[in-house]
Amino acid sequence: MSDKIRLKDIAEKTEVSIVTVSNALSGKKGVSPALRKNIIQTAREMGFDFAKYMNRSVPGKSISVIMPAENVMAGTSFYWQLYQKAAKEISKNEGFTILELVRREDEEGGRIPSGILEMENDAVLLIGSFGKQYMKLLREKIHIPIVLLDCMNNGINADAVVSDNYNGMYRMTKYLMDAGHREIGFVGSRSLGTAIDDRYFGYRKAHAAKRIGIRKEWVLEDRDSCNGERKIRLPEQLPTAFVCSSDYSALILSRELAKRGLRVPEDISVVGFDDLMDGDPFLNSLTTYQVDTDRMCEEAVRMLMGKILHESEEMELRHIDGRIIERASVKKLRK
Amino acid sequence: MSVRKKVILKDIAEQLDVSVVTVSNALAGRRGVGQEMRKKIIDLAGEMGYESAYNMSGNDRTIRIGVFTPQKARFELSPVFLALGKQELRRNRLNEKLVFLPIPRINRGYDGFQDDQFDGYIVFGAESQALLDYICTKARVPVLSFGRINESDRTDSVVMDCFHGMFHVISNLIGMGHRRICLIGATSQYGLDQEMGYYKAFDAAGLVPPEDMTYRNFIIGNISPQKNQEVCERLDFLVRELMSREIRPTAFACGSDTVAEETIRILNRMNIRVPQDVSVTGFFKIDDEEDPGVTSLTWPIQLMAKEALNVLRRRMEGEKDACGVISVQGKWNPGNSVASITQEPESGA
């Protein structure tokens, strides 16, 4: 008798049929992610020889998705939306997805979800971003391709897909200028990361192109520097319009403006960025830049598959452009 | 009953007095052909009506893409793009039906749009938004802008990311100890994006950028010799002025390789050595150039050609949604014109 581990052995131990084990290991459909995970884990523990069994050319790539747990728990639909679209795109490519949430205490303790290290994954998709330290740790410990979705790959060896913050905000600012506005403020905390900072520079480019100076008092933080709470402090004298680094900032701004008795767009124009939220009458009438999450996910999965098949070893960074969604928060000024 | 004789590689080779292999390499986008010669060969092949074998195979209707190269094309890359585009089409056998027809020297006033002779257009390095708008309104087929962002909504562009590119260059210079970095940016959008990248890099490093050290609108190459001369003189004046200041730059970040090379020449004339005394960086290097030369960014032209064709094909197949701006990233190419500097004892530590 050979002591080679067969599918039957794994089937017996996990109390499922041989067919299920085969499906699970080869990445075929019809096995729930939890069961698949369990089967793969058991197979590994038993010393099953994956290399021989798993035919790499067969569709059925296993992609681990890592997300900061708070992104999901806080109920922000954006990351769920990204996850759902990415998972759908992966299944379109006949792969399957395993979701791993990383809680803040895991990040602080430098713990990586065991599933990612132990399982036979083909690649990792990271949605959202972690601190620098943790990103570094992930890159060190994970020896398969990593693709970042909605996070820049600064200093980490991974492909990345982000929205085109710079060109997007340039276009939003130019949109206001085309409507006759010359006094335009910016709302957003640049220190929050390169995405917001890029948006700020898009705003700045539009001004440089028209040779209009930027007034520092009109570049507003949207968070309290002490506790990180969303808060906007309006200056005494206001511009005729604001570009906001997110729709949420625009919403908070509109409330601050209302406190001064100012209406959007009659008294002051406001545009947002993202187009990801709804459920508030203000947001339903907000002119904004729609981030193209479909194409972001498409592109991320294309990168994943390319890296799995070793099509290219070069690391790519992709900015995905979105489009302006015109609603009713901008007033045309006469020149 | 005169049947037009089919043009073969040999005909082109004879006219230019080069070997058939060189012609073949030039048209296929392979290495080993100088840029000037490549351009000559491609132009002549176009004039003579050369159609390569792979385009002749198959009897499907040929899809034709017109490639605009505006008169003042300072975009040295167009012949390279054409060559790479053809290579790309051959690699991806699905696209065999595409044929490139370079249209040199077309500017506003072109009225070939009525003929419907093309299924799509690529506009190379458009000089202005107005030109793009003109082409987009007149053409009844998809238009893709290459090298310049088309700012009208719902249009497609494939461009080099000059903003993050210059951010990268300046960040590297800062990392090598440079603080007094002078920016000599390119023209129009390129120059603006480079300037924004410059400021972003200083902000990101928590440093205040030096005063009076950002300049724009320097571009040398492919425009009239007279204009080149003017730019060179302007550059000479600026570099001398900067180097005679009490606080002199330790590095020049240039918006193009040609400007970087000219800056080095000027510095050398002043007996200033690069990189021992002053560092200089360029910006646009094509990725199949092997010579290390000036420290610069290398751009994946092959990828750009591929993206441009993909996007245009999608649109020609009836895709309504635009891709918007597709920006590719440059890669740091160390070269030999940058040196680290040891921090001057500013704080006495």
XYZ file of C-alpha atoms in Angstrom:
684
model
C 0.000 0.000 0.000
C 1.282 3.405 -0.879
C 0.923 6.048 1.797
C -0.028 8.609 -0.794
C -3.026 10.646 0.216
C -5.927 10.114 -2.149
C -9.080 12.098 -2.665
C -10.980 9.318 -0.922
C -8.971 9.851 2.257
C -9.841 13.527 2.296
C -13.482 12.755 1.507
C -13.685 10.370 4.454
C -12.132 12.785 6.852
C -14.314 15.723 5.814
C -17.399 13.502 5.452
C -18.240 14.537 1.917
C -18.214 12.730 -1.410
C -15.108 12.275 -3.510
C -16.688 14.376 -6.226
C -17.077 17.274 -3.813
C -13.445 17.016 -2.782
C -12.381 16.951 -6.394
C -14.530 19.973 -7.200
C -13.251 21.854 -4.218
C -9.607 21.234 -4.969
C -9.809 21.921 -8.649
C -11.770 25.093 -8.099
C -14.927 23.984 -9.822
C -18.343 25.269 -8.890
C -20.839 23.670 -6.548
C -18.899 23.861 -3.317
C -19.576 26.528 -0.727
C -16.589 28.690 0.131
C -16.592 27.524 3.738
C -16.593 23.877 2.769
C -14.010 24.465 0.095
C -11.809 26.138 2.592
C -12.256 23.292 5.017
C -11.459 20.680 2.379
C -8.353 22.478 1.182
C -7.198 22.944 4.726
C -7.742 19.290 5.595
C -5.973 18.226 2.435
C -2.992 20.309 3.359
C -2.896 18.998 6.887
C -2.924 15.446 5.567
C -0.026 16.219 3.290
C -1.924 15.964 0.047
C 0.201 16.728 -2.961
C -1.507 19.750 -4.527
C 1.113 20.410 -7.129
C 0.291 17.242 -8.995
C -3.418 17.451 -8.627
C -4.215 21.038 -9.391
C -3.882 21.695 -13.031
C -3.005 25.344 -13.299
C -4.497 25.684 -16.703
C -7.896 24.650 -15.416
C -10.112 27.576 -14.524
C -10.846 27.800 -10.862
C -8.360 30.195 -9.435
C -8.751 30.825 -5.780
C -8.551 34.474 -4.826
C -8.401 35.601 -1.236
C -9.909 38.988 -0.649
C -8.580 40.900 2.346
C -10.476 43.891 3.677
C -10.262 45.967 6.827
C -13.208 44.763 8.910
C -14.233 48.281 9.839
C -14.874 49.086 6.200
C -17.646 46.541 6.262
C -18.889 46.968 9.784
C -19.281 50.700 9.568
C -21.942 49.992 6.995
C -20.264 52.026 4.280
C -21.670 50.477 1.208
C -18.724 51.466 -0.956
C -16.394 48.644 0.042
C -19.154 46.066 0.026
C -20.006 47.232 -3.424
C -16.397 46.865 -4.506
C -16.214 43.422 -2.932
C -19.404 42.230 -4.597
C -18.337 43.513 -7.981
C -14.864 42.032 -7.641
C -16.302 38.660 -6.589
C -18.675 38.733 -9.527
C -15.829 39.564 -11.880
C -13.723 36.754 -10.420
C -16.500 34.248 -10.914
C -16.906 35.487 -14.470
C -13.311 34.374 -14.886
C -14.326 31.056 -13.331
C -12.391 31.669 -10.179
C -13.692 31.703 -6.649
C -13.354 34.136 -3.814
C -12.661 33.760 -0.137
C -13.213 36.812 2.014
C -10.997 37.525 4.990
C -11.749 40.479 7.217
C -8.935 41.971 9.230
C -9.947 43.621 12.464
C -8.069 46.616 13.740
C -6.609 44.649 16.663
C -5.289 42.042 14.214
C -3.655 44.767 12.215
C -2.118 46.299 15.302
C -0.914 42.904 16.490
C 0.546 42.146 13.089
C -1.631 39.053 12.609
C -2.394 37.861 9.120
C -5.541 35.778 8.550
C -4.369 32.185 8.761
C -6.420 31.161 5.765
C -4.296 33.269 3.501
C -1.032 31.798 4.649
C -2.175 28.226 4.868
C -4.416 27.808 1.907
C -3.528 27.101 -1.623
C -4.491 30.472 -3.015
C -3.443 31.798 -6.346
C -3.531 35.474 -5.546
C -4.700 38.048 -3.030
C -6.945 41.003 -3.701
C -6.710 43.701 -1.082
C -9.651 46.102 -0.983
C -9.169 49.379 0.846
C -6.005 50.124 2.726
C -4.150 49.316 5.921
C -1.339 51.121 7.669
C 2.113 51.122 6.086
C 3.520 48.641 8.589
C 0.805 46.093 7.987
C 0.996 46.467 4.211
C 4.709 45.754 4.422
C 4.079 42.719 6.589
C 1.488 41.378 4.150
C 3.889 41.738 1.261
C 6.641 39.973 3.197
C 4.537 37.046 4.324
C 2.423 36.460 1.266
C 4.348 34.834 -1.530
C 1.686 35.014 -4.211
C 0.643 38.002 -6.326
C -1.160 40.833 -4.541
C -3.390 43.350 -6.273
C -4.574 46.445 -4.437
C -8.009 47.833 -5.138
C -8.625 51.457 -4.142
C -5.187 51.804 -2.599
C -1.916 53.091 -4.072
C 1.061 50.749 -4.328
C 3.567 53.251 -2.977
C 6.610 51.358 -1.807
C 4.951 47.955 -1.957
C 5.510 45.450 -4.679
C 1.963 44.940 -5.914
C -0.321 45.934 -8.745
C -2.854 48.604 -7.892
C -6.094 50.026 -9.232
C -7.382 53.365 -7.980
C -9.825 55.929 -9.243
C -8.339 58.789 -11.199
C -8.388 61.272 -8.368
C -6.158 63.834 -9.990
C -7.844 64.081 -13.381
C -11.261 63.603 -11.830
C -10.944 66.551 -9.502
C -9.355 68.611 -12.255
C -12.458 68.016 -14.305
C -14.852 68.825 -11.473
C -13.039 72.100 -10.812
C -12.973 72.925 -14.513
C -16.680 72.155 -14.652
C -17.289 74.881 -12.079
C -15.015 77.275 -13.943
C -16.898 76.584 -17.167
C -20.053 77.542 -15.284
C -18.461 80.908 -14.590
C -17.068 80.347 -11.094
C -13.709 81.872 -10.268
C -13.779 81.738 -6.488
C -13.704 78.052 -5.664
C -12.884 76.373 -2.379
C -11.707 72.826 -1.682
C -12.972 70.576 1.107
C -10.881 67.582 2.112
C -8.140 66.471 4.480
C -5.007 66.027 2.450
C -3.158 64.393 5.307
C -5.579 61.500 5.040
C -3.700 59.937 2.214
C -2.548 60.198 -1.308
C -6.044 59.849 -2.800
C -7.282 63.064 -1.221
C -3.941 64.736 -1.860
C -4.174 63.870 -5.562
C -7.670 65.349 -5.616
C -6.290 68.525 -4.110
C -3.669 68.740 -6.848
C -6.321 68.250 -9.511
C -8.111 71.257 -8.009
C -4.848 73.149 -8.017
C -4.052 72.259 -11.625
C -7.354 73.695 -12.805
C -6.416 76.950 -11.101
C -2.890 76.987 -12.504
C -4.274 76.368 -16.003
C -6.479 79.452 -15.715
C -3.849 81.403 -13.801
C -6.104 81.816 -10.830
C -4.444 81.834 -7.439
C -5.580 79.528 -4.653
C -6.685 81.143 -1.423
C -5.488 79.180 1.560
C -8.480 80.136 3.656
C -10.712 78.362 1.130
C -8.918 75.027 1.413
C -10.857 73.437 4.243
C -10.230 70.387 6.377
C -13.239 68.124 6.731
C -12.049 66.367 9.863
C -11.224 67.485 13.335
C -7.451 67.224 13.676
C -7.752 65.912 17.256
C -10.321 63.161 17.121
C -10.791 62.617 13.385
C -14.491 63.446 13.571
C -16.072 64.894 10.486
C -16.244 68.613 10.929
C -15.933 71.591 8.646
C -15.104 75.094 9.805
C -16.339 77.717 7.399
C -14.306 80.887 6.898
C -15.917 84.315 7.287
C -15.828 85.151 3.614
C -16.993 82.408 1.292
C -16.176 81.572 -2.323
C -18.985 81.159 -4.880
C -18.453 77.398 -5.098
C -16.821 74.406 -3.419
C -15.361 71.191 -4.775
C -15.530 68.474 -2.151
C -13.189 65.501 -1.935
C -16.139 63.204 -1.297
C -19.918 63.255 -1.404
C -19.927 62.814 2.319
C -17.848 65.974 2.763
C -20.290 67.760 0.493
C -23.162 66.621 2.698
C -21.490 67.928 5.833
C -20.612 71.151 4.074
C -24.227 71.641 3.030
C -25.306 71.352 6.667
C -22.742 73.944 7.731
C -23.903 76.221 4.942
C -27.518 75.753 6.021
C -26.574 76.936 9.506
C -25.578 80.210 7.900
C -28.813 80.286 6.002
C -27.156 79.568 2.670
C -28.860 77.403 0.055
C -27.293 75.143 -2.587
C -27.167 76.070 -5.428
C -28.991 79.420 -5.154
C -26.453 81.019 -2.827
C -23.446 78.768 -3.292
C -22.578 75.909 -5.631
C -21.204 72.558 -4.418
C -19.889 69.501 -6.250
C -18.917 66.144 -4.771
C -16.759 63.164 -5.640
C -17.439 59.377 -5.679
C -21.200 59.139 -6.368
C -21.460 56.193 -4.049
C -24.049 57.216 -1.509
C -27.713 57.814 -1.621
C -30.613 58.091 0.719
C -30.268 61.770 1.380
C -32.171 64.383 -0.602
C -29.080 66.567 -0.789
C -26.989 63.773 -2.323
C -29.740 63.018 -4.808
C -29.312 66.484 -6.243
C -25.535 66.701 -5.938
C -23.486 67.095 -9.114
C -20.552 64.785 -8.668
C -17.770 62.703 -10.197
C -18.826 59.109 -10.512
C -16.072 56.648 -9.725
C -16.291 53.763 -12.158
C -16.292 50.839 -9.744
C -17.223 48.367 -12.483
C -14.140 49.108 -14.473
C -11.971 49.289 -11.374
C -12.981 45.745 -10.483
C -12.658 44.556 -14.049
C -9.161 45.944 -14.232
C -8.145 44.535 -10.832
C -9.294 41.049 -11.783
C -7.582 41.303 -15.147
C -4.372 42.123 -13.286
C -4.917 39.223 -10.875
C -5.371 36.742 -13.674
C -2.425 38.164 -15.589
C -0.160 37.832 -12.588
C -1.352 34.294 -11.842
C -0.541 33.271 -15.400
C 2.771 35.132 -15.189
C 1.924 37.218 -18.204
C 4.024 40.036 -16.882
C 6.261 40.525 -13.883
C 6.063 44.316 -14.100
C 4.024 46.021 -11.422
C 1.208 48.127 -12.754
C -0.630 51.100 -11.348
C -3.928 51.931 -12.966
C -5.995 55.056 -12.504
C -9.539 54.511 -13.662
C -11.346 57.583 -14.888
C -14.979 58.137 -14.050
C -17.444 60.690 -15.300
C -19.284 63.799 -14.305
C -22.852 63.232 -13.181
C -24.733 66.483 -13.632
C -27.497 67.084 -11.134
C -28.662 70.297 -9.564
C -26.089 71.691 -7.160
C -24.322 74.140 -9.451
C -25.540 77.558 -10.456
C -24.323 79.062 -13.702
C -22.796 82.483 -13.125
C -22.885 85.179 -15.743
C -19.489 86.289 -16.863
C -5.305 48.246 -68.305
C -2.422 49.278 -66.145
C -2.394 47.249 -62.987
C -0.674 49.064 -60.175
C 2.319 47.088 -59.173
C 2.318 45.954 -55.573
C 4.921 47.718 -53.485
C 7.351 45.373 -51.811
C 9.943 45.935 -49.101
C 12.702 45.923 -51.683
C 11.228 49.001 -53.404
C 11.336 50.951 -50.190
C 14.832 49.697 -49.392
C 16.156 50.745 -52.790
C 14.736 54.238 -52.598
C 16.328 54.862 -49.223
C 19.487 52.957 -49.946
C 19.145 50.655 -46.959
C 18.823 46.892 -46.639
C 15.523 45.041 -46.866
C 16.074 43.784 -43.336
C 16.292 47.342 -42.051
C 13.032 48.230 -43.764
C 11.383 45.154 -42.367
C 12.676 45.884 -38.861
C 11.544 49.471 -39.073
C 8.013 48.613 -40.158
C 7.660 45.774 -37.686
C 8.791 47.967 -34.816
C 11.822 45.863 -34.050
C 15.000 47.267 -32.600
C 18.151 48.218 -34.379
C 16.816 51.084 -36.486
C 17.560 54.688 -35.626
C 14.497 56.834 -34.958
C 15.068 59.160 -37.855
C 15.514 56.298 -40.287
C 12.479 54.530 -38.878
C 10.369 57.593 -39.450
C 11.689 57.997 -43.002
C 10.919 54.374 -43.790
C 7.436 54.503 -42.348
C 6.616 57.761 -44.115
C 7.867 56.464 -47.421
C 6.036 53.159 -46.999
C 2.870 55.155 -46.445
C 3.470 57.368 -49.486
C 4.217 54.404 -51.705
C 1.108 52.625 -50.501
C 2.888 49.678 -49.007
C 0.598 47.141 -47.397
C 2.205 44.392 -45.411
C 1.451 40.759 -46.058
C -0.552 40.161 -42.954
C -2.966 42.876 -43.903
C -3.470 41.365 -47.313
C -4.424 37.965 -45.963
C -8.094 37.276 -45.414
C -10.820 38.841 -47.474
C -12.729 40.557 -44.684
C -13.417 44.225 -45.042
C -10.397 46.101 -43.833
C -10.907 48.366 -40.866
C -9.036 51.581 -41.375
C -7.757 53.829 -38.662
C -6.586 57.306 -39.547
C -3.737 58.593 -37.456
C -3.492 62.360 -37.218
C -0.066 63.783 -36.663
C -0.614 67.519 -36.322
C 1.717 69.837 -38.120
C 3.733 70.945 -35.174
C 4.126 67.399 -33.977
C 6.646 67.593 -31.271
C 5.565 64.119 -30.472
C 8.633 62.250 -31.587
C 6.843 59.067 -30.730
C 4.390 58.832 -33.580
C 6.555 56.682 -35.893
C 7.416 54.444 -32.987
C 3.764 54.191 -32.136
C 2.860 53.227 -35.669
C 5.512 50.566 -35.717
C 4.463 49.193 -32.362
C 0.827 49.373 -33.327
C 1.458 47.195 -36.316
C 3.449 44.768 -34.249
C 0.643 44.690 -31.753
C -1.917 43.949 -34.430
C 0.127 41.136 -35.796
C 0.590 39.580 -32.391
C -3.119 39.686 -31.750
C -4.327 37.889 -34.836
C -7.903 38.991 -34.266
C -6.975 42.466 -35.372
C -5.456 41.550 -38.656
C -7.903 43.690 -40.496
C -6.695 46.960 -39.050
C -4.551 49.141 -41.243
C -2.789 52.280 -40.174
C -2.792 55.189 -42.514
C -0.645 57.993 -41.239
C -2.027 61.368 -42.208
C 0.829 63.780 -41.886
C 0.365 67.514 -41.572
C -3.313 67.645 -40.996
C -4.664 70.559 -39.146
C -7.858 72.461 -38.768
C -9.481 72.765 -42.142
C -9.133 69.121 -43.022
C -12.259 68.030 -44.818
C -11.678 64.351 -45.370
C -14.308 63.454 -42.825
C -17.126 63.253 -45.366
C -15.532 60.426 -47.283
C -16.029 57.954 -44.486
C -12.747 56.443 -45.439
C -11.829 55.644 -41.882
C -13.546 53.655 -39.168
C -11.766 55.467 -36.384
C -9.161 58.106 -35.695
C -6.191 58.412 -33.395
C -5.057 61.976 -32.810
C -1.422 62.230 -31.873
C -0.178 64.870 -29.455
C -2.931 67.350 -30.297
C -1.769 70.913 -29.820
C -4.991 72.155 -28.344
C -8.367 71.158 -27.010
C -9.888 73.169 -29.854
C -8.296 70.859 -32.415
C -9.617 67.812 -30.605
C -13.074 69.343 -30.373
C -12.977 70.096 -34.078
C -12.065 66.554 -35.017
C -14.585 65.060 -32.600
C -17.482 67.111 -33.959
C -16.602 66.525 -37.598
C -15.743 62.863 -37.454
C -18.672 60.496 -37.393
C -16.524 57.666 -36.114
C -14.761 57.124 -32.766
C -11.805 59.367 -31.982
C -9.053 58.626 -29.513
C -6.593 61.215 -28.283
C -3.073 59.974 -27.760
C -0.690 61.976 -25.627
C -3.074 64.747 -24.709
C -6.085 64.449 -22.453
C -9.284 65.235 -24.290
C -11.053 67.386 -21.740
C -14.511 67.047 -23.226
C -16.671 64.656 -21.301
C -17.191 61.097 -22.556
C -14.120 60.919 -24.750
C -11.141 58.571 -24.700
C -7.496 59.423 -24.215
C -4.324 57.438 -23.650
C -1.629 59.523 -22.002
C 1.532 59.422 -19.957
C 0.915 60.260 -16.323
C 3.130 63.327 -16.076
C 1.766 64.273 -12.652
C 2.771 61.073 -10.878
C 5.813 60.847 -13.162
C 7.298 64.115 -11.963
C 6.243 63.286 -8.409
C 8.381 60.184 -8.772
C 11.378 62.050 -10.205
C 11.341 64.776 -7.549
C 10.779 62.280 -4.724
C 13.831 60.353 -5.908
C 15.931 63.514 -6.087
C 14.805 64.492 -2.605
C 15.670 60.984 -1.439
C 19.178 61.494 -2.817
C 19.612 64.602 -0.735
C 18.581 67.291 -3.210
C 16.491 70.190 -1.931
C 17.122 73.058 -4.313
C 15.596 71.415 -7.327
C 14.789 73.569 -10.314
C 11.872 72.456 -12.499
C 12.123 73.181 -16.217
C 8.771 71.836 -17.282
C 7.328 71.125 -20.706
C 4.493 72.966 -22.428
C 0.700 72.899 -22.005
C -0.843 70.059 -20.001
C 2.451 68.229 -19.644
C 4.028 71.248 -18.012
C 1.115 71.830 -15.669
C 1.013 68.200 -14.605
C 4.760 68.156 -14.050
C 4.518 71.267 -11.916
C 1.776 69.733 -9.779
C 3.866 66.573 -9.357
C 6.810 68.732 -8.301
C 4.804 70.416 -5.558
C 3.229 67.176 -4.427
C 6.659 65.592 -3.943
C 7.821 68.448 -1.720
C 4.595 68.362 0.263
C 4.839 64.595 0.686
C 8.381 64.920 2.020
C 7.236 67.606 4.434
C 9.510 70.157 2.778
C 8.934 73.662 1.498
C 9.795 73.894 -2.218
C 12.530 76.429 -3.037
C 11.359 79.838 -4.188
C 11.563 80.941 -7.807
C 12.642 77.607 -9.156
C 9.714 76.383 -11.243
C 9.580 77.137 -14.948
C 7.431 75.859 -17.774
C 7.030 75.941 -21.541
C 10.357 74.483 -22.542
C 10.248 72.007 -25.373
C 12.839 71.229 -28.011
C 12.428 68.972 -30.986
C 10.415 68.484 -34.150
C 9.185 72.046 -34.342
C 10.866 74.582 -36.604
C 14.658 74.942 -36.202
C 14.156 78.613 -35.591
C 11.862 77.945 -32.670
C 14.256 75.335 -31.333
C 16.951 77.946 -31.464
C 14.788 80.380 -29.525
C 14.040 77.831 -26.839
C 17.722 76.925 -26.549
C 18.607 80.584 -26.086
C 15.894 81.054 -23.509
C 17.137 77.962 -21.693
C 20.741 79.148 -21.856
C 19.761 82.460 -20.344
C 17.742 80.799 -17.587
C 20.399 78.248 -16.634
C 23.079 80.940 -16.460
C 20.853 83.137 -14.374
C 20.058 80.286 -11.988
C 23.701 79.279 -11.608
C 24.775 82.832 -10.841
C 22.340 83.104 -7.962
C 23.560 83.062 -4.425
C 21.312 80.061 -3.772
C 21.897 77.817 -6.744
C 20.012 74.696 -7.677
C 21.685 71.347 -7.031
C 19.482 69.615 -9.562
C 17.528 70.414 -12.716
C 14.392 68.368 -13.270
C 13.577 68.778 -16.956
C 10.254 68.097 -18.638
C 11.798 66.202 -21.526
C 15.009 64.409 -22.451
C 15.847 66.886 -25.175
C 15.673 69.786 -22.726
C 17.744 67.779 -20.227
C 20.414 67.110 -22.844
C 20.512 70.778 -23.829
C 20.743 71.785 -20.156
C 23.735 69.480 -19.734
C 25.388 71.052 -22.783
C 24.838 74.525 -21.363
C 26.230 73.523 -17.973
C 29.252 71.912 -19.609
C 29.920 75.095 -21.533
C 30.014 76.843 -18.179
C 32.518 74.263 -16.939
C 29.981 72.779 -14.584
C 30.122 69.002 -14.477
C 27.081 66.735 -14.533
C 26.463 64.914 -12.258
C 29.453 65.758 -10.014
C 28.480 69.420 -9.600
C 24.834 69.469 -10.603
C 22.339 66.695 -11.339
C 19.985 66.750 -14.323
C 16.952 64.557 -15.067
C 14.961 64.062 -18.257
C 11.411 62.831 -18.570
C 10.489 60.952 -21.754
C 12.521 57.938 -22.649
C 11.169 55.278 -24.950
C 11.432 51.849 -23.454
C 13.418 50.225 -26.218
C 16.303 52.649 -26.022
C 19.198 50.855 -24.426
C 21.663 53.672 -24.002
C 21.656 54.690 -20.314
C 22.293 58.373 -21.067
C 20.403 60.954 -19.117
C 18.594 59.887 -15.959
C 14.954 59.843 -16.931
C 11.615 58.081 -16.902
C 10.944 55.227 -19.273
C 7.442 54.890 -20.669
C 5.754 51.699 -21.848
C 4.963 52.807 -25.382
C 4.081 49.267 -26.316
C 1.416 49.201 -23.631
C 0.122 52.597 -24.730
C -0.210 51.414 -28.313
C -2.040 48.332 -27.132
C -4.392 50.302 -24.905
C -5.123 52.818 -27.621
C -6.049 50.091 -30.073
C -8.130 48.227 -27.509
C -10.127 51.276 -26.544
C -10.671 52.358 -30.109
C -11.738 48.890 -31.166
C -14.222 48.723 -28.323
C -15.713 52.007 -29.423
C -15.782 50.977 -33.077
C -17.664 47.873 -32.063
C -20.345 50.117 -30.654
C -19.407 50.497 -26.993
C -21.174 53.638 -25.785
C -19.316 54.233 -22.549
C -16.018 56.021 -22.851
C -13.018 54.782 -20.918
C -12.019 58.360 -20.227
C -8.378 58.941 -19.495
C -6.063 55.964 -19.519
C -2.790 57.104 -18.031
C 0.283 54.916 -18.036
C 3.078 55.175 -15.519
C 6.718 55.971 -16.183
C 9.530 53.996 -14.625
C 12.675 55.508 -13.109
C 15.641 54.917 -15.347
C 18.836 55.608 -13.354
C 21.038 56.744 -16.241
C 24.203 58.697 -15.502
C 23.230 62.313 -14.882
C 22.225 62.237 -11.215
C 24.393 62.010 -8.114
C 23.481 61.923 -4.457
C 24.524 64.880 -2.427
C 25.416 64.889 1.212
C 23.198 67.108 3.262
C 24.674 70.496 3.948
C 25.083 71.143 7.656
C 21.994 73.312 7.965
C 21.117 72.587 11.559
C 24.685 71.991 12.661
C 23.831 68.460 13.726
